[in-house]
Coordinates of C-alpha atoms in Angstrom, one line a residue:
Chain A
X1 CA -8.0 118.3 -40.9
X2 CA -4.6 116.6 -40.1
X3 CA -4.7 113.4 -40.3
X4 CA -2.4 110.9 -38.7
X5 CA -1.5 107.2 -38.3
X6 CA 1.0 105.1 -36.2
X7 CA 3.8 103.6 -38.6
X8 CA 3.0 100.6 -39.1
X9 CA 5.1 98.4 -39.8
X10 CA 8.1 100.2 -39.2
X11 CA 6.6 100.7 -35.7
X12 CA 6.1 98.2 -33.3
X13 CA 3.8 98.6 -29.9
X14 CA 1.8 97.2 -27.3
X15 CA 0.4 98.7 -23.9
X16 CA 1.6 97.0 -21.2
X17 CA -0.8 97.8 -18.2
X18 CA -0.2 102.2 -17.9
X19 CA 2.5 102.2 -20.8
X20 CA 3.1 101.9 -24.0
X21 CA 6.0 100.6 -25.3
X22 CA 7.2 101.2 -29.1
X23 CA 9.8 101.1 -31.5
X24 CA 10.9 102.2 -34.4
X25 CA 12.8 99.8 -36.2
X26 CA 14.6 102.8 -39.1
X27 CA 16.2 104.0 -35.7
X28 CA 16.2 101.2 -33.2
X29 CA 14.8 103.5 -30.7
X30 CA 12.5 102.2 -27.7
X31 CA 10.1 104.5 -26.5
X32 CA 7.9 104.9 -23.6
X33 CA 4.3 106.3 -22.9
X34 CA 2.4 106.9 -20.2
X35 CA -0.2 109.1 -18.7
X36 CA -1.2 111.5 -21.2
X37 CA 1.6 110.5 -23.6
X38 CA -0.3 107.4 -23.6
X39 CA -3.9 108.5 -23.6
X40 CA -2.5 110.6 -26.7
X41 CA -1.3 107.1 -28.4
X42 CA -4.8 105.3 -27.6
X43 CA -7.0 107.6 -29.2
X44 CA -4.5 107.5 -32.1
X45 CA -5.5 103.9 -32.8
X46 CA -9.3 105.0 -33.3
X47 CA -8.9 108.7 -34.2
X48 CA -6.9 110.0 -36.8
X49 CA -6.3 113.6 -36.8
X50 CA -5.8 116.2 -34.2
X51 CA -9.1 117.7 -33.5
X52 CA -10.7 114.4 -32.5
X53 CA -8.1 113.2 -30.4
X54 CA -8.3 116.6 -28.8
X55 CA -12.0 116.1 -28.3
X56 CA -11.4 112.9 -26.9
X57 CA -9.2 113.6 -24.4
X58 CA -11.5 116.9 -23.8
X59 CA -13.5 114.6 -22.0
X60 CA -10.9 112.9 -19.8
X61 CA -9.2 115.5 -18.5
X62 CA -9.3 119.0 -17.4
X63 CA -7.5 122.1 -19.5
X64 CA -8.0 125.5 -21.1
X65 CA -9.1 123.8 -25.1
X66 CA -6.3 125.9 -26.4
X67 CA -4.0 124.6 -24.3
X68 CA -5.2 121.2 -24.7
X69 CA -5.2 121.5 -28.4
X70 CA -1.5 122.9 -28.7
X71 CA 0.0 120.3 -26.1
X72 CA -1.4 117.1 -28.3
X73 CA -0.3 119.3 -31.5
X74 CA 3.1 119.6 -29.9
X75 CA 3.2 115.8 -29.1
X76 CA 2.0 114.5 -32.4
X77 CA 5.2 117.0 -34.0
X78 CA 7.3 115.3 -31.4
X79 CA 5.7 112.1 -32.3
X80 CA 6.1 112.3 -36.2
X81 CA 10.0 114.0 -36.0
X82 CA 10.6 110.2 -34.1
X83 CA 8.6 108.7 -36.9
X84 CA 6.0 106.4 -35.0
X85 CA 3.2 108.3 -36.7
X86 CA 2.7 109.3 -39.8
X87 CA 0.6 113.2 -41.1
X88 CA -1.2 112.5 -43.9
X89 CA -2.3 115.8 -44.2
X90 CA -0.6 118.9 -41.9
X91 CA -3.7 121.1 -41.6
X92 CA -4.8 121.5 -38.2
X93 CA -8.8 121.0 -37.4
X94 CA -10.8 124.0 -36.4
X95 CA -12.2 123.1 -32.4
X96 CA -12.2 120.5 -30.8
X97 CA -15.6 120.0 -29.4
X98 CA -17.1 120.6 -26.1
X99 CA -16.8 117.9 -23.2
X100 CA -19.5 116.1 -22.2
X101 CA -20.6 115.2 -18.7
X102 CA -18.9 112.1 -17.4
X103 CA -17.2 110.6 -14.8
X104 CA -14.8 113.4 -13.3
X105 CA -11.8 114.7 -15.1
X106 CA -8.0 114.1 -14.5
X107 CA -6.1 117.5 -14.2
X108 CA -4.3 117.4 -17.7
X109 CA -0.3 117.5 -17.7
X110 CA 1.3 117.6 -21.0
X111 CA 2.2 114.5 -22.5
X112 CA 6.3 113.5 -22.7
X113 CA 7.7 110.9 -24.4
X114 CA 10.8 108.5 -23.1
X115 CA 13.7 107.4 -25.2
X116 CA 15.0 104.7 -24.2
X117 CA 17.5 103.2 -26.6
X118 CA 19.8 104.8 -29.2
X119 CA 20.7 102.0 -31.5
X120 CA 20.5 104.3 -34.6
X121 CA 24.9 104.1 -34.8
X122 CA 24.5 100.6 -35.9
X123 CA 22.5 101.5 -38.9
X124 CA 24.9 104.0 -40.2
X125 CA 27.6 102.7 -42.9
X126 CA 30.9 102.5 -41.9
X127 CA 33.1 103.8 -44.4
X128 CA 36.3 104.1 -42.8
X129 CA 38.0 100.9 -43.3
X130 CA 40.3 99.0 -46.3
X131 CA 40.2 96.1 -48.3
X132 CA 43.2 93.8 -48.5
X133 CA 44.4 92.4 -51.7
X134 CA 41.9 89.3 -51.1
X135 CA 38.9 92.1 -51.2
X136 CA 37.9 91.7 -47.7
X137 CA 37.9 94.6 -45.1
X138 CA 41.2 94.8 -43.1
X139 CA 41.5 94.8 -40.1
X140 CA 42.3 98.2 -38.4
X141 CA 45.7 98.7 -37.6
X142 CA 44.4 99.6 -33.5
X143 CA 42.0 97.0 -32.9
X144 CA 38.6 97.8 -31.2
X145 CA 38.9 96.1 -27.8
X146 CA 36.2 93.1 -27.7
X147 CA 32.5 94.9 -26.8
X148 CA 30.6 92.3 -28.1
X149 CA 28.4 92.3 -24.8
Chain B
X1 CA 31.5 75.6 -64.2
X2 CA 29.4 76.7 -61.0
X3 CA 31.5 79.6 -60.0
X4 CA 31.5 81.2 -63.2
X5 CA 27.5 80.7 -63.4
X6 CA 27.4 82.5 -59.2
X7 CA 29.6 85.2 -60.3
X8 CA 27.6 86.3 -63.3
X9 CA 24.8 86.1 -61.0
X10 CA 26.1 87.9 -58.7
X11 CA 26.7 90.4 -61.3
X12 CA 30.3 91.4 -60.8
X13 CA 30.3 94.1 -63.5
X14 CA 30.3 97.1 -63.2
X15 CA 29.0 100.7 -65.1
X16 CA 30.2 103.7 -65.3
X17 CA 28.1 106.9 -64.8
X18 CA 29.5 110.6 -65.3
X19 CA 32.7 108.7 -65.2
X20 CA 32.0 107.5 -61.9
X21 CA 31.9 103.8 -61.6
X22 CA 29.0 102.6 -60.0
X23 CA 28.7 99.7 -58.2
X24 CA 25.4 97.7 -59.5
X25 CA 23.1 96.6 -57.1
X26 CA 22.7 92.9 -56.5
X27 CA 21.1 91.0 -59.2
X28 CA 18.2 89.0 -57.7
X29 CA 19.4 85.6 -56.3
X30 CA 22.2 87.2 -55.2
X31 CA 22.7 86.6 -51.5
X32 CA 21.6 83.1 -51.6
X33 CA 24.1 82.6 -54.6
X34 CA 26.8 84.1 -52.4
X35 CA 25.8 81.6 -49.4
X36 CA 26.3 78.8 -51.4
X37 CA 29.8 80.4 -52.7
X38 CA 30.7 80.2 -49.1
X39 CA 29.9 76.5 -48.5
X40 CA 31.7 75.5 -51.7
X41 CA 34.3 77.2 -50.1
X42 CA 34.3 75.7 -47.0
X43 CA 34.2 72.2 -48.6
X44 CA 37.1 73.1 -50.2
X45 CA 38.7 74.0 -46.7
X46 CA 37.7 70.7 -45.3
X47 CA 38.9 68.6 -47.8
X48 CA 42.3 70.1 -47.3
X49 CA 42.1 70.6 -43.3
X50 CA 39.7 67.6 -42.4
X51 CA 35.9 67.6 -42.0
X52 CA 34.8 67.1 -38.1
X53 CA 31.3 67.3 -36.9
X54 CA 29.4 67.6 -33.7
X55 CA 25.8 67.3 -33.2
X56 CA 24.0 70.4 -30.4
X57 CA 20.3 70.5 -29.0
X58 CA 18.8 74.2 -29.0
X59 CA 15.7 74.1 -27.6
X60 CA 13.5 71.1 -29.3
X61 CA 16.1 71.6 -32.4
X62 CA 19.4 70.0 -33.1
X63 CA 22.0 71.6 -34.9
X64 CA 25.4 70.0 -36.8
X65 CA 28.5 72.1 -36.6
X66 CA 30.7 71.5 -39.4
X67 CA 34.4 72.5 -38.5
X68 CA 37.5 72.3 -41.7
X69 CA 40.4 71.4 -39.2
X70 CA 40.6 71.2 -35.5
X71 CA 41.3 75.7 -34.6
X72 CA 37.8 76.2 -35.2
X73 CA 36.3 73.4 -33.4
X74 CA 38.6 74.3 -30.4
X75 CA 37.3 77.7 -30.1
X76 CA 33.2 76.6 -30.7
X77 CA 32.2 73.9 -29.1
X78 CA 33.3 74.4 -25.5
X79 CA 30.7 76.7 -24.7
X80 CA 27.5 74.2 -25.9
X81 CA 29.3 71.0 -24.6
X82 CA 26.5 70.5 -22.5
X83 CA 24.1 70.4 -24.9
X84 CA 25.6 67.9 -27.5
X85 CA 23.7 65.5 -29.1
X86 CA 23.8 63.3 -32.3
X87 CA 24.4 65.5 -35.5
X88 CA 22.1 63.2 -37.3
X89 CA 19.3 64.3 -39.7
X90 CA 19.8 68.6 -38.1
X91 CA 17.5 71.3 -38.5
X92 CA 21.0 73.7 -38.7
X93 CA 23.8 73.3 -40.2
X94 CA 26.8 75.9 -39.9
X95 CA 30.1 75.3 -41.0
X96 CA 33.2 77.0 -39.8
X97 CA 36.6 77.7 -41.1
X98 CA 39.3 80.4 -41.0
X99 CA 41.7 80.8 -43.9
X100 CA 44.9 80.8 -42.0
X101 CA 44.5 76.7 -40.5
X102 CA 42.9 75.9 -43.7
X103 CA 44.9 77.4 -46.5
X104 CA 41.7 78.5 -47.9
X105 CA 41.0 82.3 -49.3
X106 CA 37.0 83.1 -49.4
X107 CA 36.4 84.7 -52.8
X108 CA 36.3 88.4 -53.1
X109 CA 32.9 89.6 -52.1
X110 CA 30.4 90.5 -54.6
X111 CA 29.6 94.1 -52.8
X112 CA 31.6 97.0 -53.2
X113 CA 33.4 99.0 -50.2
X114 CA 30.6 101.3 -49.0
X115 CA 27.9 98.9 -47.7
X116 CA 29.0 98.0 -44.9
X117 CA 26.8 98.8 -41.8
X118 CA 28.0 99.5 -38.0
X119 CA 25.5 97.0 -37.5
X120 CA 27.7 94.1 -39.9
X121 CA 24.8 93.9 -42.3
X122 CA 25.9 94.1 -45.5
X123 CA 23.5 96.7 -47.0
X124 CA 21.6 95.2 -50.2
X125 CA 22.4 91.6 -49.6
X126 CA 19.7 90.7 -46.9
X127 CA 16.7 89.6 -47.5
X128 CA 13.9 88.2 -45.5
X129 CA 15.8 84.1 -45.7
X130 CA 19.3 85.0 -46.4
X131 CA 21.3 87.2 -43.7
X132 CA 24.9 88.1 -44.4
X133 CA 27.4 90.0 -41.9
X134 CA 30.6 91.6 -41.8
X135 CA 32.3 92.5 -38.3
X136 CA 34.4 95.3 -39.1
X137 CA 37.6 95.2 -36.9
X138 CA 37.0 91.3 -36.0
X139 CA 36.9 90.2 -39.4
X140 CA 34.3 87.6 -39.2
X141 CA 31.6 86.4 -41.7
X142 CA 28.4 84.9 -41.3
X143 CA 25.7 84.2 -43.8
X144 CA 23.1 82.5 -43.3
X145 CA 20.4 81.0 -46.3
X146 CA 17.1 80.5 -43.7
X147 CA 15.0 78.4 -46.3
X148 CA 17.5 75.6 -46.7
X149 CA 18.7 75.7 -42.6
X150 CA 22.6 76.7 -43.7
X151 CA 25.2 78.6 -42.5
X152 CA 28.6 79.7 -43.2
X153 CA 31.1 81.4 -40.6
X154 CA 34.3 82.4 -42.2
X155 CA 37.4 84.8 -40.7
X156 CA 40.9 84.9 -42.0
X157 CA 42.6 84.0 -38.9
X158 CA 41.1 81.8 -35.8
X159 CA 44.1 83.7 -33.7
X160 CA 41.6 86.7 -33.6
X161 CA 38.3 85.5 -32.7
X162 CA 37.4 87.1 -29.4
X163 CA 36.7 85.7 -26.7
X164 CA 33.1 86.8 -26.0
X165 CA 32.9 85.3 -29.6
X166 CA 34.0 81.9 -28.8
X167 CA 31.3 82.5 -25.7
X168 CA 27.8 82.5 -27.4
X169 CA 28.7 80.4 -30.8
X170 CA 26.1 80.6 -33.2
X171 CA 24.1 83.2 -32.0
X172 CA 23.6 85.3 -34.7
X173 CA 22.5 82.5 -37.2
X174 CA 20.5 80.9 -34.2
X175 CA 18.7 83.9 -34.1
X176 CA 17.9 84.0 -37.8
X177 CA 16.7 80.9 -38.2
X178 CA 14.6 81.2 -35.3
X179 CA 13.1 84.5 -36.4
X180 CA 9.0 83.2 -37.7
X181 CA 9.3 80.1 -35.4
X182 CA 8.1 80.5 -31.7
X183 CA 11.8 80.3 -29.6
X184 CA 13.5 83.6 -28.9
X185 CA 17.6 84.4 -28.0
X186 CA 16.9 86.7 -25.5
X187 CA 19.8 88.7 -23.3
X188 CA 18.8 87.6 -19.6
X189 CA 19.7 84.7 -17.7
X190 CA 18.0 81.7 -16.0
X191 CA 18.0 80.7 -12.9
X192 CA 15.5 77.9 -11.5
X193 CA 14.9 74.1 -10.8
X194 CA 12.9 71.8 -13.2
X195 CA 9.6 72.7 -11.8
X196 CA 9.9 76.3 -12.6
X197 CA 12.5 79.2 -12.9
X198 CA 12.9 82.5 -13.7
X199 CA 14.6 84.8 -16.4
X200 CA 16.8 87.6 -15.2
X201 CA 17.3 90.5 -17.3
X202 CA 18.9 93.7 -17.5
X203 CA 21.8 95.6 -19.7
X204 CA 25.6 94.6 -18.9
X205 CA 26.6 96.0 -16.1
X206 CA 23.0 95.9 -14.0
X207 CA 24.1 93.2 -11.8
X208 CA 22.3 90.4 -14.1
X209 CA 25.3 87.8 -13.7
X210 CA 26.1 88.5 -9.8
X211 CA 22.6 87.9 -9.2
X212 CA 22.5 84.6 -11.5
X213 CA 26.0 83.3 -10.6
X214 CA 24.9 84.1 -6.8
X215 CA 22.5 81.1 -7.2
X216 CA 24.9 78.6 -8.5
X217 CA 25.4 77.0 -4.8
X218 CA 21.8 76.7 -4.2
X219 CA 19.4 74.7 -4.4
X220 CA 18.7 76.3 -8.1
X221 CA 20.2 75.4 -11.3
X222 CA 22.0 76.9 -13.8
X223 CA 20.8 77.7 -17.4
X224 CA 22.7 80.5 -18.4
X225 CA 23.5 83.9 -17.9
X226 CA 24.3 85.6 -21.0
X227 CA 21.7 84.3 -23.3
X228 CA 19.2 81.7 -23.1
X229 CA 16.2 80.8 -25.8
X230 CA 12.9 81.3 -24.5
X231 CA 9.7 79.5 -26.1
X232 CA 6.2 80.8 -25.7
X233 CA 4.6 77.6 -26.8
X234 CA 2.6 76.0 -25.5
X235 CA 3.5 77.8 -22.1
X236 CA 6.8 80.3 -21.2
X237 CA 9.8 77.9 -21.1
X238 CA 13.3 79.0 -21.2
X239 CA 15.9 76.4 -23.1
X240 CA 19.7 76.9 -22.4
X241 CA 22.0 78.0 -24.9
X242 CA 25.4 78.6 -23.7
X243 CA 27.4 77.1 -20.2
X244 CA 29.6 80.3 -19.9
X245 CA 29.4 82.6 -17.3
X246 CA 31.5 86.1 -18.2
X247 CA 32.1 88.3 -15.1
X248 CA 33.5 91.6 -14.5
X249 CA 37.0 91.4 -13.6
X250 CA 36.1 93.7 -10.8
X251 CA 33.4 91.6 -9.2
X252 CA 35.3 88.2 -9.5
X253 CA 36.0 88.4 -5.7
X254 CA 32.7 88.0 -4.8
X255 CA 32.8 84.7 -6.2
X256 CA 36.1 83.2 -4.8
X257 CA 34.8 79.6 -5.8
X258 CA 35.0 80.3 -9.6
X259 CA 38.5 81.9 -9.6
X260 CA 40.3 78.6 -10.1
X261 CA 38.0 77.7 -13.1
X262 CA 39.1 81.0 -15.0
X263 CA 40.1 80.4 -18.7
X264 CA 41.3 84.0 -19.7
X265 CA 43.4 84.3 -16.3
X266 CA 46.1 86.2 -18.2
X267 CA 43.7 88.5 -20.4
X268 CA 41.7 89.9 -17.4
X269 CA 43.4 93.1 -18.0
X270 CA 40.8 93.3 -21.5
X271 CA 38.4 90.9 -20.9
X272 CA 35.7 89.7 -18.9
X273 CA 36.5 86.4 -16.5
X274 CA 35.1 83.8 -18.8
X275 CA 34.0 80.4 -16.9
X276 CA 32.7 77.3 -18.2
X277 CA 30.1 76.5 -15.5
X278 CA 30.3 72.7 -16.0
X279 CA 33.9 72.6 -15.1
X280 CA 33.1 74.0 -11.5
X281 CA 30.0 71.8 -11.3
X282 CA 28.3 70.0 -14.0
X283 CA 25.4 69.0 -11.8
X284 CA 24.1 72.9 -11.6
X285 CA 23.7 72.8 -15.3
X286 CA 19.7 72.6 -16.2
X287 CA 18.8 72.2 -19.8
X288 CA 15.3 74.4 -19.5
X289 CA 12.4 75.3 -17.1
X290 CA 8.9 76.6 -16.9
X291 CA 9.5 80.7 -17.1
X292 CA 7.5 81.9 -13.7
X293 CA 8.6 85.3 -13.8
X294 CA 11.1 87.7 -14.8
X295 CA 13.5 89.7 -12.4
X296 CA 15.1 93.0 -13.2
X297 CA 18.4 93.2 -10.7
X298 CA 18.7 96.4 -9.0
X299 CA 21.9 97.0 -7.2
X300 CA 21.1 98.3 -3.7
X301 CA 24.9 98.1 -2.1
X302 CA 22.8 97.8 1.5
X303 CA 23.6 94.0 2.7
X304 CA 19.7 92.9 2.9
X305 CA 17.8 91.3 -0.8
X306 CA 14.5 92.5 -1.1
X307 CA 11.8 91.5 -4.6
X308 CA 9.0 93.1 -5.4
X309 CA 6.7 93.6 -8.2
X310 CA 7.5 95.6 -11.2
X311 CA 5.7 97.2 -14.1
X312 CA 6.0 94.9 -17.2
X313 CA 7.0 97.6 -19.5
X314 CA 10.0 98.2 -16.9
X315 CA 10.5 94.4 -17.9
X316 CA 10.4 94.4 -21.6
X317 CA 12.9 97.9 -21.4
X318 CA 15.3 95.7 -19.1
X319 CA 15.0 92.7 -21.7
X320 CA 14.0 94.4 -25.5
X321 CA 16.9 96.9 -25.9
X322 CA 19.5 95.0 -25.0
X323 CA 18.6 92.2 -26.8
X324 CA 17.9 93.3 -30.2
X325 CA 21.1 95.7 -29.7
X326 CA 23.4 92.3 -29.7
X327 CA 21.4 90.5 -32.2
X328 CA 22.0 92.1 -35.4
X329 CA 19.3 91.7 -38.3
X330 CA 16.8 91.7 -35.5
X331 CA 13.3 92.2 -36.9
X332 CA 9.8 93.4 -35.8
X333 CA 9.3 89.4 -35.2
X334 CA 11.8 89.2 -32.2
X335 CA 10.3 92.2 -30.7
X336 CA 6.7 91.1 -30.9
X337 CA 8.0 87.9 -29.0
X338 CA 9.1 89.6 -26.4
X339 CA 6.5 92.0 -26.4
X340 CA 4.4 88.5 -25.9
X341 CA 6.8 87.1 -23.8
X342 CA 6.5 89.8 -20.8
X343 CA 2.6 89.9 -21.4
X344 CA 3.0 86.2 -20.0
X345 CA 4.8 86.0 -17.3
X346 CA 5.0 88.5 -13.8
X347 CA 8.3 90.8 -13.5
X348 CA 9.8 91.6 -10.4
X349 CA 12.3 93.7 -9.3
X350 CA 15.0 92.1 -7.2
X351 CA 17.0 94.5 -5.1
X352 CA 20.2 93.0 -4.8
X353 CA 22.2 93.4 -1.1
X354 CA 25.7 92.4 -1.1
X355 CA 25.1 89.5 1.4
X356 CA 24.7 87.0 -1.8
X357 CA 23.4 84.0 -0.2
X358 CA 20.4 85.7 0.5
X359 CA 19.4 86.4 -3.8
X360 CA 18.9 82.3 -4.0
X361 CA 16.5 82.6 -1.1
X362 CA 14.3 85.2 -2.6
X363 CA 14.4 83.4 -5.6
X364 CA 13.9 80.5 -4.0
X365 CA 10.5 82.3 -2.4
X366 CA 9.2 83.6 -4.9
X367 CA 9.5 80.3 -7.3
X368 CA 7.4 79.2 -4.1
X369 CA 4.6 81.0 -4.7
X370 CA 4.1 79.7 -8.8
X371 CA 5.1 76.3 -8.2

């Protein structure tokens, strides 16, 4: 079974009416989730691995299992490579259960994920610079103009 | 002597490896040690230059700005005159000098070459209550030792502090100390009359200070348009920082009245249009308001303003990037206050027309409704 969790506490999210809103503090990055990118994330908090969130959204929406299974597999790769969740273990479950009768089914679209921000520059080092005689970096012989906003 | 007893602290020696030398990390104690290195040096600076003080409100808190010499005090102040107050008994203290109107060399760092982050943080000498930055390129210091409420700003040369520096003072180490209390720097600003206001937010360039300094001959008040310090307790209410407005050089014709209150006239060419609101009007500066809302400016270019609602995740990616992009060191706190902070209050978009008297009037409405 692979099992997965969100990052906590390098990851930070809420859901904020149909989104979720996260971000990953190694990268800066802001991300955004909705629809089934979102349903995906929910059933994260209370499931953790594949074949039960599968299952799960089985019942919410309507799709060929395989293709069901292999969109939320795709998402959770997506999701880990951005590191908001983390595989404990990488071996995929076997079905993922048959849906049950409930309210009607939302036609299933596959989940996406929106970047938002980029501030993952400002965590790089910045070795191109000098240090005067006192020790301190020098100042560049061009100078940036100001972008401080 | 207590220089000698930092620097071994702060473990200057070094090791070789392979033949390599290899910087050691920092031995523990380390960045506070360094913090208090810096205000050594600064009294040191202000024996020589002069000490001068000046007391600042920021939200329920009060600040004392410690200044060797007059060039720093200049540059500082301007932009939080409204807010002074007695310097008496402060929560904050930061002290400022430059090397150049001083005389006064900071001490070689303890950190080698290769820690410097694009960010400023200096890698291995931040913990969770002492903060220290490097601007690369400006040349500017700040540390910051959270658990005893001091701070240290240090360049070598007042000459090159910019001007969107001299703009927001202390908002780095305002935004460390603030970061496990309730009140938040955030970038937006605030427009609204003491009843109620609103925040309005949005990256540089989304029409967040047109809208904002659209309202400043209204009925509405002024309480910043850069950055502002919002509080969550007990209710949403919006403190202001800074009095400058900083427009684009390109829009400055739609606001004819602030063109004679220009400071940077002659730098326009590189910098924004920096205005000190009080100098046009003093009256249309508010010190804080109830938060009813949060606008997201959309520039329409039709003539007509229109508002309506928008999605609070729309508001928190107008606000949260933006704002703990210029706050460096930001944590998870800040952005589980503002996660809090748009869970609170409604968000609206406001679509901007180019006739500009009408944005005060649909502010004005919709501050109607929540009063």
């Amino acid at each position: 079974m692979g099992n997965y969790r969100i990052n906590r506490p390098k990851v930070v999210a809420d859901i904020f009416q149909d989104e979720a809103v996260a971000v990953n503090f190694d990268t800066g990055r802001y991300y955004g989730l909705s629809g089934t990118a979102l349903a995906v994330w929910q059933s994260l908090e209370g499931n953790s691995e594949a074949g039960g969130i599968a299952a799960e959204l089985s019942r919410r929406y309507m799709a060929e299992e395989s293709q069901l299974q292999a969109d939320i597999d795709a998402f959770l790769d997506r999701l880990i490579r951005e590191g908001l969740i983390v595989a404990e273990e990488l071996v995929r479950s076997a079905g993922t259960g048959e849906a049950a009768d409930g309210p009607a089914r939302a036609a299933w679209v596959k989940p996406e994920l929106q970047v938002y921000e980029d501030m993952q520059d400002l965590l790089l080092l910045d070795p191109i610079h000098d240090v005067d005689e006192t020790g301190w970096p020098a100042k560049k012989p061009e100078a940036e103009s100001g972008a401080g906003v | 002597m207590a220089g000698e007893e930092a620097g071994s602290r702060i473990g200057r020696g070094g090791l070789s490896v392979g033949g390599w030398d290899v910087a050691p990390g920092p031995a523990v104690g380390a960045p506070a040690a360094f913090v208090e290195e810096a205000q050594r040096t600064f009294a040191e600076a202000a024996a020589r230059a002069g000490l001068r003080t000046k007391g600042f409100r920021f939200g329920p808190y009060r600040a004392a700005m410690h200044f060797a010499g007059p060039a720093m005090e200049r540059l500082f102040t301007r932009a939080i005159g409204h807010l002074e107050a007695s310097a008496e008994s402060p929560d904050l203290t930061v002290s400022y000098f430059d090397s150049e109107s001083t005389g006064v060399a900071m001490p070689a760092p303890p950190w080698g070459r290769d820690v410097y982050l694009a960010s400023g943080e200096i890698k291995g000498f931040n913990t969770d209550q002492v903060k220290i930055h490097f601007r690369l390129g400006f040349d500017i210091l700040e540390c910051i030792d959270i658990a005893r409420s001091c701070g240290v700003y240090w360049t070598p040369t007042f000459r090159n502090v910019p001007y969107w520096e001299q703009s927001f003072p202390m908002r780095p180490m305002i935004n460390w100390w603030l970061q496990d209390r309730a009140l938040q720097p955030i970038h937006a600003g605030a427009v609204g009359v003491a009843e109620g206001g609103l925040l309005i937010t949005g990256p540089s360039g989304s029409g967040k200070t047109t809208t904002t300094l659209a309202c400043l001959d209204s009925d509405l008040f002024y309480a910043g348009d850069d950055y502002v310090l919002a509080s969550l307790d007990p209710e949403p209410y919006v403190y202001s920082l800074y009095c400058t407005a900083k427009i684009e050089p390109a829009n400055l014709f739609r606001f004819p009245h602030l063109e004679p209150f220009v400071t940077n006239r002659e730098r326009l060419a590189e910098e924004k249009a920096l205005v000190y609101v009080p100098e046009y009007n003093e009256r249309k500066m508010i010190a804080g308001f109830p938060i009813r809302g949060i606008v997201i400016p959309r520039v329409t270019g039709q003539r007509d303003t229109f508002v309506r609602p928008a999605r609070p995740a729309d508001a928190l990616l107008a606000l949260a990037p933006t704002t703990t992009r210029h706050l460096s060191g930001t944590g998870p706190q800040t952005v589980r206050k503002l996660f809090e902070l748009i869970r609170r209050i409604p968000a609206y978009e406001l679509h901007a027309g180019t006739d500009l008297r009408q944005i005060p009037r649909a502010i004005l409405s919709l501050l109607g409704g929540h009063r």
